[in-house]
């Protein structure tokens, strides 16, 4: 049972930040935002990367929050954001972890 606990991640999906925990420490903490190109509607990045891209060209991009007031406002964007954050957090992992996700209520 202890080895199963080593391969578990906790995801705290908040309206303003997403935190990913492994054991008792935070392994990723990012803003829960996405930057979208105004012309094509394509998502250009998530989290800190999204904030940087937006501030470089605010007239060409829009910031979106896939989770608003504790509710998933855009399912597809939230799914893509979580996938991006999990890949970023697990960049050196060789196995797939078990996930526990908490969202605000």
mmCIF file of C-alpha atoms in Angstrom:
data_model
loop_
_atom_site.group_PDB
_atom_site.id
_atom_site.type_symbol
_atom_site.label_atom_id
_atom_site.label_comp_id
_atom_site.label_asym_id
_atom_site.label_seq_id
_atom_site.Cartn_x
_atom_site.Cartn_y
_atom_site.Cartn_z
ATOM 1 C CA UNK A 1 0.000 0.000 0.000
ATOM 2 C CA UNK A 2 2.852 2.414 0.727
ATOM 3 C CA UNK A 3 4.232 2.094 -2.820
ATOM 4 C CA UNK A 4 0.807 3.065 -4.187
ATOM 5 C CA UNK A 5 0.927 6.239 -2.106
ATOM 6 C CA UNK A 6 4.236 7.221 -3.717
ATOM 7 C CA UNK A 7 2.592 7.299 -7.125
ATOM 8 C CA UNK A 8 -0.323 9.576 -6.166
ATOM 9 C CA UNK A 9 -0.858 13.214 -7.036
ATOM 10 C CA UNK A 10 -3.294 15.648 -5.521
ATOM 11 C CA UNK A 11 -4.660 18.385 -7.767
ATOM 12 C CA UNK A 12 -6.228 21.465 -6.192
ATOM 13 C CA UNK A 13 -8.032 23.151 -9.055
ATOM 14 C CA UNK A 14 -8.968 26.600 -7.855
ATOM 15 C CA UNK A 15 -10.493 29.559 -9.650
ATOM 16 C CA UNK A 16 -7.228 31.500 -9.532
ATOM 17 C CA UNK A 17 -4.513 28.840 -9.107
ATOM 18 C CA UNK A 18 -3.890 25.182 -9.758
ATOM 19 C CA UNK A 19 -1.632 23.354 -7.321
ATOM 20 C CA UNK A 20 -0.323 19.833 -7.800
ATOM 21 C CA UNK A 21 0.905 17.988 -4.715
ATOM 22 C CA UNK A 22 3.040 14.883 -4.418
ATOM 23 C CA UNK A 23 3.293 13.375 -0.957
ATOM 24 C CA UNK A 24 3.483 16.441 1.284
ATOM 25 C CA UNK A 25 4.922 19.063 -1.069
ATOM 26 C CA UNK A 26 3.708 21.291 -3.883
ATOM 27 C CA UNK A 27 5.384 20.253 -7.143
ATOM 28 C CA UNK A 28 3.551 22.759 -9.362
ATOM 29 C CA UNK A 29 1.736 26.012 -8.682
ATOM 30 C CA UNK A 30 0.382 27.940 -11.669
ATOM 31 C CA UNK A 31 -2.294 30.507 -12.404
ATOM 32 C CA UNK A 32 -5.420 28.801 -13.745
ATOM 33 C CA UNK A 33 -5.608 30.949 -16.847
ATOM 34 C CA UNK A 34 -5.213 30.533 -20.591
ATOM 35 C CA UNK A 35 -4.237 33.017 -23.292
ATOM 36 C CA UNK A 36 -6.285 32.910 -26.491
ATOM 37 C CA UNK A 37 -5.402 34.526 -29.837
ATOM 38 C CA UNK A 38 -8.100 37.068 -30.729
ATOM 39 C CA UNK A 39 -8.020 36.292 -34.468
ATOM 40 C CA UNK A 40 -7.747 32.498 -34.660
ATOM 41 C CA UNK A 41 -9.295 31.629 -31.286
ATOM 42 C CA UNK A 42 -6.371 29.242 -30.683
ATOM 43 C CA UNK A 43 -5.139 28.676 -27.128
ATOM 44 C CA UNK A 44 -1.500 29.831 -27.014
ATOM 45 C CA UNK A 45 -0.557 28.843 -23.459
ATOM 46 C CA UNK A 46 -1.588 28.201 -19.883
ATOM 47 C CA UNK A 47 -0.550 29.412 -16.437
ATOM 48 C CA UNK A 48 2.521 31.601 -16.076
ATOM 49 C CA UNK A 49 3.281 31.174 -19.779
ATOM 50 C CA UNK A 50 -0.188 32.563 -20.580
ATOM 51 C CA UNK A 51 0.380 35.631 -18.420
ATOM 52 C CA UNK A 52 3.741 36.318 -20.089
ATOM 53 C CA UNK A 53 2.303 35.912 -23.604
ATOM 54 C CA UNK A 54 -0.644 38.147 -22.770
ATOM 55 C CA UNK A 55 1.528 40.948 -21.384
ATOM 56 C CA UNK A 56 3.744 40.871 -24.488
ATOM 57 C CA UNK A 57 0.799 41.515 -26.849
ATOM 58 C CA UNK A 58 -2.381 42.393 -24.910
ATOM 59 C CA UNK A 59 -4.068 43.853 -27.985
ATOM 60 C CA UNK A 60 -3.779 40.530 -29.892
ATOM 61 C CA UNK A 61 -4.628 38.132 -27.051
ATOM 62 C CA UNK A 62 -7.301 37.566 -24.422
ATOM 63 C CA UNK A 63 -6.916 35.988 -20.996
ATOM 64 C CA UNK A 64 -9.515 33.329 -20.200
ATOM 65 C CA UNK A 65 -10.243 31.576 -16.906
ATOM 66 C CA UNK A 66 -11.590 28.059 -17.559
ATOM 67 C CA UNK A 67 -12.669 27.783 -13.898
ATOM 68 C CA UNK A 68 -14.787 30.707 -12.687
ATOM 69 C CA UNK A 69 -16.178 31.069 -9.179
ATOM 70 C CA UNK A 70 -15.465 27.429 -8.415
ATOM 71 C CA UNK A 71 -17.254 26.125 -11.508
ATOM 72 C CA UNK A 72 -15.721 24.674 -14.661
ATOM 73 C CA UNK A 73 -16.784 27.310 -17.190
ATOM 74 C CA UNK A 74 -15.106 25.764 -20.249
ATOM 75 C CA UNK A 75 -14.740 21.988 -20.109
ATOM 76 C CA UNK A 76 -12.427 21.580 -23.120
ATOM 77 C CA UNK A 77 -10.097 24.380 -22.042
ATOM 78 C CA UNK A 78 -10.002 23.043 -18.463
ATOM 79 C CA UNK A 79 -9.151 19.572 -19.763
ATOM 80 C CA UNK A 80 -6.338 20.955 -21.936
ATOM 81 C CA UNK A 81 -5.048 23.092 -19.050
ATOM 82 C CA UNK A 82 -4.952 20.138 -16.635
ATOM 83 C CA UNK A 83 -3.206 17.971 -19.239
ATOM 84 C CA UNK A 84 -0.601 20.739 -19.767
ATOM 85 C CA UNK A 85 0.011 21.148 -16.023
ATOM 86 C CA UNK A 86 0.223 17.391 -15.385
ATOM 87 C CA UNK A 87 2.716 16.946 -18.221
ATOM 88 C CA UNK A 88 4.752 19.839 -16.840
ATOM 89 C CA UNK A 89 4.698 18.409 -13.306
ATOM 90 C CA UNK A 90 5.521 14.859 -14.459
ATOM 91 C CA UNK A 91 8.207 15.675 -17.037
ATOM 92 C CA UNK A 92 10.594 13.107 -15.517
ATOM 93 C CA UNK A 93 8.067 10.474 -14.512
ATOM 94 C CA UNK A 94 8.124 7.024 -16.081
ATOM 95 C CA UNK A 95 4.782 5.809 -14.712
ATOM 96 C CA UNK A 96 1.269 7.170 -14.668
ATOM 97 C CA UNK A 97 0.162 8.325 -11.220
ATOM 98 C CA UNK A 98 -3.208 8.051 -9.535
ATOM 99 C CA UNK A 99 -4.920 11.425 -9.270
ATOM 100 C CA UNK A 100 -7.116 13.001 -6.640
ATOM 101 C CA UNK A 101 -8.707 16.241 -7.812
ATOM 102 C CA UNK A 102 -10.309 18.871 -5.604
ATOM 103 C CA UNK A 103 -12.326 21.716 -7.062
ATOM 104 C CA UNK A 104 -13.823 24.623 -5.145
ATOM 105 C CA UNK A 105 -17.427 24.313 -4.032
#
